[in-house]
Short mmCIF file of N, CA and C in Angstrom, two decimals:
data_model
loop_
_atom_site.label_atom_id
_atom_site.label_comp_id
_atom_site.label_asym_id
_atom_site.label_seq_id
_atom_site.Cartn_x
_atom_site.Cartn_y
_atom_site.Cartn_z
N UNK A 979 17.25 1.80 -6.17
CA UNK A 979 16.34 1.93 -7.29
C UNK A 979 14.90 1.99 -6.82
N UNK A 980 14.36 1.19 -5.93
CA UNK A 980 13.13 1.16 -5.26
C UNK A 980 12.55 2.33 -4.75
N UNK A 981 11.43 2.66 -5.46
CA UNK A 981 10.66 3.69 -4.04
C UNK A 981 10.08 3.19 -2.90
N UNK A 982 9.76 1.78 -2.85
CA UNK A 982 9.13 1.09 -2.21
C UNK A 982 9.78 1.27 -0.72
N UNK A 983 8.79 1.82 0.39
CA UNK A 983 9.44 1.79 1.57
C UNK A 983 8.51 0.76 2.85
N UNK A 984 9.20 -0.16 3.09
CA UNK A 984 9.02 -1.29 3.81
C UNK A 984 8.39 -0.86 5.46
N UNK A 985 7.23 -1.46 5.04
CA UNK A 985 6.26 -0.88 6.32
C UNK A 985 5.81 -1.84 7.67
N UNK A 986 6.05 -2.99 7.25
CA UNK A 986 6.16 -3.88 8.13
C UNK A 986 7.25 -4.98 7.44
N UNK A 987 8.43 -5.69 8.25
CA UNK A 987 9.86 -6.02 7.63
C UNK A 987 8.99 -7.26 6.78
N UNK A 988 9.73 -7.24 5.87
CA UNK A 988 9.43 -8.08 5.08
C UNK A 988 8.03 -8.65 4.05
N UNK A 989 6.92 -8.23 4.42
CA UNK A 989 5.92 -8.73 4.62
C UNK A 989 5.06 -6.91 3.72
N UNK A 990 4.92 -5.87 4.24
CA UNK A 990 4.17 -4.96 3.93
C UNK A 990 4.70 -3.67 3.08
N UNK A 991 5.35 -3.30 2.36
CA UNK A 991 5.78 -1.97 1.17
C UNK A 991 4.72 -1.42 0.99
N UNK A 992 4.97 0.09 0.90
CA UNK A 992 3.87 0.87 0.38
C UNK A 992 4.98 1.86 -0.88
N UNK A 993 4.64 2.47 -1.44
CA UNK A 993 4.93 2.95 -2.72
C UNK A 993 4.56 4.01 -3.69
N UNK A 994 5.05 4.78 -4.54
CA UNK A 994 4.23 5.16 -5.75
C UNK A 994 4.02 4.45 -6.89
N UNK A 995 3.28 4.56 -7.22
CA UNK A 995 2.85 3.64 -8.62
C UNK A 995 4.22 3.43 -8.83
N UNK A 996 4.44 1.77 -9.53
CA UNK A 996 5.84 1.32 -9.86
C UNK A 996 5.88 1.78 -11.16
N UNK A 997 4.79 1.92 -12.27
CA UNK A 997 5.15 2.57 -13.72
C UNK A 997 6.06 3.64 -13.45
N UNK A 998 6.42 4.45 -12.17
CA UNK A 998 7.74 5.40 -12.56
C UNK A 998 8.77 4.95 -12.35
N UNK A 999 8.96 3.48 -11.72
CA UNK A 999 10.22 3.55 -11.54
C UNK A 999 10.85 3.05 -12.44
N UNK A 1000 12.10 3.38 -12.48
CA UNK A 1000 13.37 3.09 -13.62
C UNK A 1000 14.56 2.67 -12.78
N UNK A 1001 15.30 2.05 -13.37
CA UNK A 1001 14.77 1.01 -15.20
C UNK A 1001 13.48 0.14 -15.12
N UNK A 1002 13.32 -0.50 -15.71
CA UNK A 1002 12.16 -1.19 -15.82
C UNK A 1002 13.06 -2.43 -15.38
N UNK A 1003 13.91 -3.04 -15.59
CA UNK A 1003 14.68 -3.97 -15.70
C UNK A 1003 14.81 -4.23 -14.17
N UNK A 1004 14.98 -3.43 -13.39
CA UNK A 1004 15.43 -2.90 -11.78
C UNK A 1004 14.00 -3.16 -11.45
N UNK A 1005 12.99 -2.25 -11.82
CA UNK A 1005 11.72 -2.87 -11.12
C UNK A 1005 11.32 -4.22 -11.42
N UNK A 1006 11.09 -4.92 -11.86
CA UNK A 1006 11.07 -6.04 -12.18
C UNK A 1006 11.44 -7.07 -11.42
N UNK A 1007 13.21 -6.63 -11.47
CA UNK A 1007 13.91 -7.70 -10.54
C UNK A 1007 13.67 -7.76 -8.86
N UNK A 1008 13.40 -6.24 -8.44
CA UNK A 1008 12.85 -5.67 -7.31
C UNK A 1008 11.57 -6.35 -7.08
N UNK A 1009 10.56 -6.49 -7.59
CA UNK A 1009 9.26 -6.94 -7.51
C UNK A 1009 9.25 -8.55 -7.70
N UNK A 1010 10.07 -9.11 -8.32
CA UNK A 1010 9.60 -10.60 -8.03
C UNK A 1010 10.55 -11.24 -7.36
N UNK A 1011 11.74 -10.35 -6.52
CA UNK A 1011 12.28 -11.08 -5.37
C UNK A 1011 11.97 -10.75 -4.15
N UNK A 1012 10.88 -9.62 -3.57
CA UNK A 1012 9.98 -8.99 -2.57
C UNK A 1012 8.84 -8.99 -2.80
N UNK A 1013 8.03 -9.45 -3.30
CA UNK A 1013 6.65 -9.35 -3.03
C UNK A 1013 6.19 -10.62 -3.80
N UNK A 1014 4.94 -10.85 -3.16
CA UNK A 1014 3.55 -11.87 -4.00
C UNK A 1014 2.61 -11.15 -4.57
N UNK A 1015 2.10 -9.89 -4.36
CA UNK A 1015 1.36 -9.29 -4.53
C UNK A 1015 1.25 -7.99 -4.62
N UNK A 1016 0.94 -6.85 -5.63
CA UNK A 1016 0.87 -5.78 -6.14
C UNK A 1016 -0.40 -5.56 -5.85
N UNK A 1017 -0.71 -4.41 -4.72
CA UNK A 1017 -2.24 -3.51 -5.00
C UNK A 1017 -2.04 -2.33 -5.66
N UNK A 1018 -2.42 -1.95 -6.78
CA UNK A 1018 -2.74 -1.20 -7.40
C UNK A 1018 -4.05 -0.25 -7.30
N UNK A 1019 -3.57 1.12 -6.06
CA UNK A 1019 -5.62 1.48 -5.73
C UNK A 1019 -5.15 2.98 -6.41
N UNK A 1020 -4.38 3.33 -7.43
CA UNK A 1020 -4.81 4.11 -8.97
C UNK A 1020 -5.61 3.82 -10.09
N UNK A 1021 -6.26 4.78 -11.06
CA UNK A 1021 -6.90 4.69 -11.84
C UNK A 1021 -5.87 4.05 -12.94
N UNK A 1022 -4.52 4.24 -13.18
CA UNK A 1022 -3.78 4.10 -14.05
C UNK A 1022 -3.41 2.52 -13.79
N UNK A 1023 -2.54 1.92 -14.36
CA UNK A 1023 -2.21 0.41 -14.31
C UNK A 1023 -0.76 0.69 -14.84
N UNK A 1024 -0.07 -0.53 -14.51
CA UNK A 1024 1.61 -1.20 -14.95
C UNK A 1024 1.30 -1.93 -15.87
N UNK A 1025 1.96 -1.48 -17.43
CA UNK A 1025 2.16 -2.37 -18.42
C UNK A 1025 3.22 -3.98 -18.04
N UNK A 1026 3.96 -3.16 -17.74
CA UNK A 1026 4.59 -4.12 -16.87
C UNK A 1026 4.20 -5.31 -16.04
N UNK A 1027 3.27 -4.73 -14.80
CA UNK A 1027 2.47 -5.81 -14.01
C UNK A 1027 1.39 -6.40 -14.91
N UNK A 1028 0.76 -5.52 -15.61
CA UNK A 1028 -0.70 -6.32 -16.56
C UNK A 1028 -0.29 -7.51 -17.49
N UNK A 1029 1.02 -6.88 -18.19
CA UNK A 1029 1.66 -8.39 -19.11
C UNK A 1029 1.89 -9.49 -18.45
N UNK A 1030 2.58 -9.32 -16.54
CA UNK A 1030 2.71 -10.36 -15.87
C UNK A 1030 4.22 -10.65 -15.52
N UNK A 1031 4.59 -10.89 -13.89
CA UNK A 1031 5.05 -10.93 -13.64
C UNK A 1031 5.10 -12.25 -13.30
N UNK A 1032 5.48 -13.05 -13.61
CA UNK A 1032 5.20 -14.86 -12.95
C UNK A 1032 5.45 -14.83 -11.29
N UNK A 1033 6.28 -14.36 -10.52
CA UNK A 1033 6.37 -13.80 -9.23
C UNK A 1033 5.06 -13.65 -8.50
N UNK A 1034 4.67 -12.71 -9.53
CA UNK A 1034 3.91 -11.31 -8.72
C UNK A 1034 2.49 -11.51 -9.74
N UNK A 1035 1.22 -11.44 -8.06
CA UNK A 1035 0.11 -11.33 -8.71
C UNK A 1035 -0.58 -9.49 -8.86
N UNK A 1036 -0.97 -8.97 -9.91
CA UNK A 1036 -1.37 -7.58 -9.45
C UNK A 1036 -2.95 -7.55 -9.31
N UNK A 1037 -2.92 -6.98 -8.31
CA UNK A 1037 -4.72 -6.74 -8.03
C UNK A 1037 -4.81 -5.45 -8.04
N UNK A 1038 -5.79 -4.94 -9.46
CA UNK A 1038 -5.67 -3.06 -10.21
C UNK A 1038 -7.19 -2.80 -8.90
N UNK A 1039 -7.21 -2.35 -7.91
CA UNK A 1039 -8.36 -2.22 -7.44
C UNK A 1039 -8.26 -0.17 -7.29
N UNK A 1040 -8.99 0.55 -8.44
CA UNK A 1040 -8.73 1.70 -8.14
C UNK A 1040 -9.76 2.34 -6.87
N UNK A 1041 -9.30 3.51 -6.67
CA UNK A 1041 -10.36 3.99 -5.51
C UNK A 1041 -9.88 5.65 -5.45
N UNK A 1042 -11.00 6.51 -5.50
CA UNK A 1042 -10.56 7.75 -5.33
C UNK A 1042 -10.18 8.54 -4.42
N UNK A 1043 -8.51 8.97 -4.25
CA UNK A 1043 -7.91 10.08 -3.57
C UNK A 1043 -9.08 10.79 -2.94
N UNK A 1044 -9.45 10.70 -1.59
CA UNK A 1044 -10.34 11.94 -1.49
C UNK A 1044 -9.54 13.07 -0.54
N UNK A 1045 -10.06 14.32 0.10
CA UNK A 1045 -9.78 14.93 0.83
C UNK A 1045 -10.08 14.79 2.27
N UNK A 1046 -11.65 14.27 2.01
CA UNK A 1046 -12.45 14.23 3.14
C UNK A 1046 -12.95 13.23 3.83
N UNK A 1047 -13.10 11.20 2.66
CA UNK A 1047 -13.19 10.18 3.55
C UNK A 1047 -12.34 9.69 2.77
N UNK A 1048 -13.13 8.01 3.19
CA UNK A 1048 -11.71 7.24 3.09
C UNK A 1048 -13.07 6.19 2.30
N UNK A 1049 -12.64 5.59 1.30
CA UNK A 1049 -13.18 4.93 0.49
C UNK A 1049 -13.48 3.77 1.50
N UNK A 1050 -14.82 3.17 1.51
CA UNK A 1050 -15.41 1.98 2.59
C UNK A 1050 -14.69 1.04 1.92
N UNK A 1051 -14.38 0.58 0.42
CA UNK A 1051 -14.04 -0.48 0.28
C UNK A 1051 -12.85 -1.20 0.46
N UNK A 1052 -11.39 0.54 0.76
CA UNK A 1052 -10.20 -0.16 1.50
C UNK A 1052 -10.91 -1.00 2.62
N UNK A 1053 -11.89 -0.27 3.29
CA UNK A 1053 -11.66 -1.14 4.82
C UNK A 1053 -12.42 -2.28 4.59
N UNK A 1054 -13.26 -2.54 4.12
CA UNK A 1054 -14.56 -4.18 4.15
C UNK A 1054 -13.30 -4.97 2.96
N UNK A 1055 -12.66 -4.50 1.80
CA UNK A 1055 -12.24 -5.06 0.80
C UNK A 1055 -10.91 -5.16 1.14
N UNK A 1056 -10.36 -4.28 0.68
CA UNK A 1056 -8.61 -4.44 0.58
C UNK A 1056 -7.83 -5.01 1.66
N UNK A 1057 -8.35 -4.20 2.70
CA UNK A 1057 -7.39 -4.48 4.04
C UNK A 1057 -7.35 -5.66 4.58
N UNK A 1058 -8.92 -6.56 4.49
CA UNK A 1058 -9.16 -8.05 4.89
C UNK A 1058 -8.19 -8.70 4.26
N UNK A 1059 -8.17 -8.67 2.73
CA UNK A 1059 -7.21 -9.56 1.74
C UNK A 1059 -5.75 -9.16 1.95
N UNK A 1060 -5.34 -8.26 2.35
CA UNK A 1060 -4.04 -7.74 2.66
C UNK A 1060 -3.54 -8.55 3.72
N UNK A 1061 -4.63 -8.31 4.99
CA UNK A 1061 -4.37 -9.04 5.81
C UNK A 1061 -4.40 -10.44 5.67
N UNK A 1062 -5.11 -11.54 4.86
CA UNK A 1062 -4.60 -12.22 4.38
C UNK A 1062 -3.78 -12.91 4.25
N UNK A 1063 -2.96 -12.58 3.11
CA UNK A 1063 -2.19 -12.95 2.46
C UNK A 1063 -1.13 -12.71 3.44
N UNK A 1064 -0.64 -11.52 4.15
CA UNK A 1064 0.06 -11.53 5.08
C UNK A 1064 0.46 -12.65 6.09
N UNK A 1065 -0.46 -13.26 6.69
CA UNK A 1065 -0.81 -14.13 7.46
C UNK A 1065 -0.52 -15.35 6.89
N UNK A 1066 -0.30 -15.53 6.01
CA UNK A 1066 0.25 -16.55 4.87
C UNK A 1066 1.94 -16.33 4.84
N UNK A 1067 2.03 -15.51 5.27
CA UNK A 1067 3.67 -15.12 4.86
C UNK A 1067 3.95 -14.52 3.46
N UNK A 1068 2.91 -14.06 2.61
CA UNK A 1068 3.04 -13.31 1.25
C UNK A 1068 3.15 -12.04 1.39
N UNK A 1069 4.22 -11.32 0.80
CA UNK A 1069 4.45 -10.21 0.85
C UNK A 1069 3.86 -9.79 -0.02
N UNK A 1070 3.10 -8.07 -0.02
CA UNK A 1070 2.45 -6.97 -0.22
C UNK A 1070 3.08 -5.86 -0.52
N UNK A 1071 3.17 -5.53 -1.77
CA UNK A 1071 3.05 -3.85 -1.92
C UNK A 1071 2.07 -3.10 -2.76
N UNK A 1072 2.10 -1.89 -1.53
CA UNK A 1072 0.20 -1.63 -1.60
C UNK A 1072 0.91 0.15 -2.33
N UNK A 1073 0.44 0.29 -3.58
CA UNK A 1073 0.68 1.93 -4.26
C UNK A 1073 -0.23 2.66 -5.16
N UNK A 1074 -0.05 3.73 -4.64
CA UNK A 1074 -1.23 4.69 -5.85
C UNK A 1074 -0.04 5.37 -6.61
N UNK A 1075 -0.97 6.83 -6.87
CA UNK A 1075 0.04 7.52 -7.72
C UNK A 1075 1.43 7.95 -6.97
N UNK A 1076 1.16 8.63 -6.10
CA UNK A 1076 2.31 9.14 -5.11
C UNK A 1076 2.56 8.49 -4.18
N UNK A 1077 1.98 7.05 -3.55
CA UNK A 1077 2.31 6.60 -2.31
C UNK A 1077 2.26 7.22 -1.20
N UNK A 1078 1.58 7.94 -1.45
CA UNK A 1078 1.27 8.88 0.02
C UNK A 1078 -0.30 8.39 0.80
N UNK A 1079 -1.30 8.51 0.09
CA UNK A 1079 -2.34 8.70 0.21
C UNK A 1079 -3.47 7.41 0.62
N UNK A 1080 -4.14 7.08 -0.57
CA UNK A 1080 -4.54 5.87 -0.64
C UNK A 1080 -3.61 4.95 -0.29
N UNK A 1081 -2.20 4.73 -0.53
CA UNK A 1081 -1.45 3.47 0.19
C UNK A 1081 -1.40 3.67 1.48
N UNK A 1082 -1.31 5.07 1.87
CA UNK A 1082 -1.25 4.89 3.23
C UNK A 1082 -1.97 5.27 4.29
N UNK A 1083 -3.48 4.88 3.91
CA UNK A 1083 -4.42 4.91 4.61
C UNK A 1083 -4.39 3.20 4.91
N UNK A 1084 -4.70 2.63 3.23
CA UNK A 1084 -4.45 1.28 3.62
C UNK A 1084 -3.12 0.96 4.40
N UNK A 1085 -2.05 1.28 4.07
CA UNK A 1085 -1.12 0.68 5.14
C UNK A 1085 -1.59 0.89 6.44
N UNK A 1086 -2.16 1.74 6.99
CA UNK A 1086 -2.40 2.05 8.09
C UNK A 1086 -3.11 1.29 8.79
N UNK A 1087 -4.24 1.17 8.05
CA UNK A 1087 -5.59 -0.01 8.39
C UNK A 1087 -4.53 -1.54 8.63
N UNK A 1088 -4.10 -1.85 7.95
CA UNK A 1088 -3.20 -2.68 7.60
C UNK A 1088 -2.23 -3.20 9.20
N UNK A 1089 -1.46 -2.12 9.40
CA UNK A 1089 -0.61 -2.30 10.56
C UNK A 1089 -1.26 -2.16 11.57
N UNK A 1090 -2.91 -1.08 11.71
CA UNK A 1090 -3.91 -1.39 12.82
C UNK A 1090 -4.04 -2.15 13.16
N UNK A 1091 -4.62 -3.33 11.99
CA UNK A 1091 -4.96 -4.73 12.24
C UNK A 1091 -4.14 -5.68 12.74
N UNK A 1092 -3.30 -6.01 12.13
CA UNK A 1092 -1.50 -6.47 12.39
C UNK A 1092 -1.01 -6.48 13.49
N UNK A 1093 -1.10 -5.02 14.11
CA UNK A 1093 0.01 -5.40 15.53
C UNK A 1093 -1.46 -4.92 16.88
N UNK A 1094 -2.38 -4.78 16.06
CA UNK A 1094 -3.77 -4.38 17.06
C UNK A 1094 -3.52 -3.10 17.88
N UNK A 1095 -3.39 -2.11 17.08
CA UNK A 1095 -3.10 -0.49 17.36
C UNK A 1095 -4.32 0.33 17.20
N UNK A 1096 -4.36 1.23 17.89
CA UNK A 1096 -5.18 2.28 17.31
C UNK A 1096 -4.73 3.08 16.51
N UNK A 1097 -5.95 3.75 16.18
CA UNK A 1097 -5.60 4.72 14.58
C UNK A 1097 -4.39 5.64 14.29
N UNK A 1098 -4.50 6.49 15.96
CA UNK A 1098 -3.11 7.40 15.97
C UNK A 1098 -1.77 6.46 16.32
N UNK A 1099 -1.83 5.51 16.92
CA UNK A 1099 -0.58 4.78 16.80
C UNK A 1099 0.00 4.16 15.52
N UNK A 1100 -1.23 3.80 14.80
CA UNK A 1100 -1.12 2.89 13.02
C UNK A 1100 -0.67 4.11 12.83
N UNK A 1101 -0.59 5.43 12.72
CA UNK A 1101 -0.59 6.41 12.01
C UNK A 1101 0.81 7.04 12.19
N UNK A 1102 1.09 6.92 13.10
CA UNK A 1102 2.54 7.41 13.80
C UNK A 1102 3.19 5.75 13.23
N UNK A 1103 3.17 4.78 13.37
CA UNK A 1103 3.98 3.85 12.88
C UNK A 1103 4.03 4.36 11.49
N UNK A 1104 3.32 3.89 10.97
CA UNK A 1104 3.25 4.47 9.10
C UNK A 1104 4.59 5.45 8.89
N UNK A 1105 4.11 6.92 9.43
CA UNK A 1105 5.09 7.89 8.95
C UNK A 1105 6.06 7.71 9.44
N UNK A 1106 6.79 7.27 10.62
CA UNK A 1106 8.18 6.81 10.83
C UNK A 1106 8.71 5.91 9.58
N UNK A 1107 7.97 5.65 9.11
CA UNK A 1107 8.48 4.30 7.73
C UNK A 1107 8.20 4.87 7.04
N UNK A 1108 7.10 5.60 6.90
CA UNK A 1108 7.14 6.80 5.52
C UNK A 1108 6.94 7.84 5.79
N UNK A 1109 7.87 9.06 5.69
CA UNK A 1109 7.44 10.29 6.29
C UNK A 1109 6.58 10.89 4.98
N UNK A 1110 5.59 11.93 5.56
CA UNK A 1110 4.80 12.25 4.61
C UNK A 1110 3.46 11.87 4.21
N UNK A 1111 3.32 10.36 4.95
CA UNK A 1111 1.71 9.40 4.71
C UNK A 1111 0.84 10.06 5.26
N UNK A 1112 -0.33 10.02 4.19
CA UNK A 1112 -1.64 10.20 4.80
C UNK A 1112 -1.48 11.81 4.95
N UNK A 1113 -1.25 12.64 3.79
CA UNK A 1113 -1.52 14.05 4.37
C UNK A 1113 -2.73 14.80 4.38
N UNK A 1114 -4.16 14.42 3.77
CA UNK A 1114 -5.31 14.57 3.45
C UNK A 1114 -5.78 14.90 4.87
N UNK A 1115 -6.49 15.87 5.42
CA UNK A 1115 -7.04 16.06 6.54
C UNK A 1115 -8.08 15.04 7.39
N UNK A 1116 -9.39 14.72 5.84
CA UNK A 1116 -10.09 14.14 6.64
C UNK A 1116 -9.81 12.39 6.47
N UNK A 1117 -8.80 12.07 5.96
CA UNK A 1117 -8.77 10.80 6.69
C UNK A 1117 -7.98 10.46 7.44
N UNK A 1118 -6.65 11.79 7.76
CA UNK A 1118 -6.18 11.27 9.02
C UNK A 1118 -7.28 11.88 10.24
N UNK A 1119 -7.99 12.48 10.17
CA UNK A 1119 -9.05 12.77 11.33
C UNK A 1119 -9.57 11.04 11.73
N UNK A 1120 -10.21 10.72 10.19
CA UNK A 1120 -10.74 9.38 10.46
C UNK A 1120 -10.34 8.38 10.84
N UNK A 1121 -8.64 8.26 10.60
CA UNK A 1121 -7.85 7.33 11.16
C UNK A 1121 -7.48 7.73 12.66
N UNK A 1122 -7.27 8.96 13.00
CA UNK A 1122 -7.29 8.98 14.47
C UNK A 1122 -8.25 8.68 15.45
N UNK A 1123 -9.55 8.70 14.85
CA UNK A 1123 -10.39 8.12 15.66
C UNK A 1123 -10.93 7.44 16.26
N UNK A 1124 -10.01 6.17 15.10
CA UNK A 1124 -10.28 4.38 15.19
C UNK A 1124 -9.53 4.19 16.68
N UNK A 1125 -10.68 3.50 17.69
CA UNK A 1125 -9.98 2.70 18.65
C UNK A 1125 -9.31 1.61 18.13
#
């Protein structure tokens, strides 16, 4: 039932927005026996997550899809608290609209930090766990660049 594909075991999911998945009943049960925490970096929101999941905290932090950078506030904002909570042992799933993009820039930043990789290695980990991440030109340029 999950789109959610597990990016570091236990601990990191990246995703498309969970409002598509079905049943609702299935996401639900999926989300408050894997995760502590929902990033939400779409403009849209989960009726679902906003009513509340007692499980699951959601943090709606949107940020715009670009082509060409990468929003500063994944990296000073999101990725610190990701990392986080991680470090705590709280599991994370990080989704926009398609789970391609914005999640997986942040995932990337994410597993950079995590296992202390550079950009093209975070980047090659990522798509082995999700094929397809990060297809936007200029932020995988920008992610390859990161020592």
């Amino acid at each position: 039932m999950t789109r959610a594909r597990e990016i570091i075991p236990s601990l990191l999911w990246m995703s498309s927005h969970p409002d598509k998945w079905r049943p609702r009943e299935a996401k639900v049960d999926w989300l408050s026996k894997n995760v502590q925490h929902v990033v939400l970096l779409a403009n849209r929101t989960d009726p679902d997550l906003s009513a509340g999941i007692s499980e699951v905290q959601l943090w709606h932090f949107p940020v715009v899809d670009s082509h060409v950078s990468v929003d500063s506030r994944i990296v000073t904002i999101v990725v610190p608290r990701i990392i986080s909570w991680l470090s705590k042992g709280e599991a994370v799933l990080v989704a926009c609209l398609a789970g391609r993009s914005r999640s997986g820039i942040t995932c990337a930043l994410v597993v950079k930090e995590y296992f202390h990789l550079n950009g093209r290695e975070a980047l090659d980990y990522v798509r082995v766990r999700r094929p397809g991440a990060i297809k936007r030109d200029g932020p995988v340029r920008w992610l390859v660049e990161l020592s």
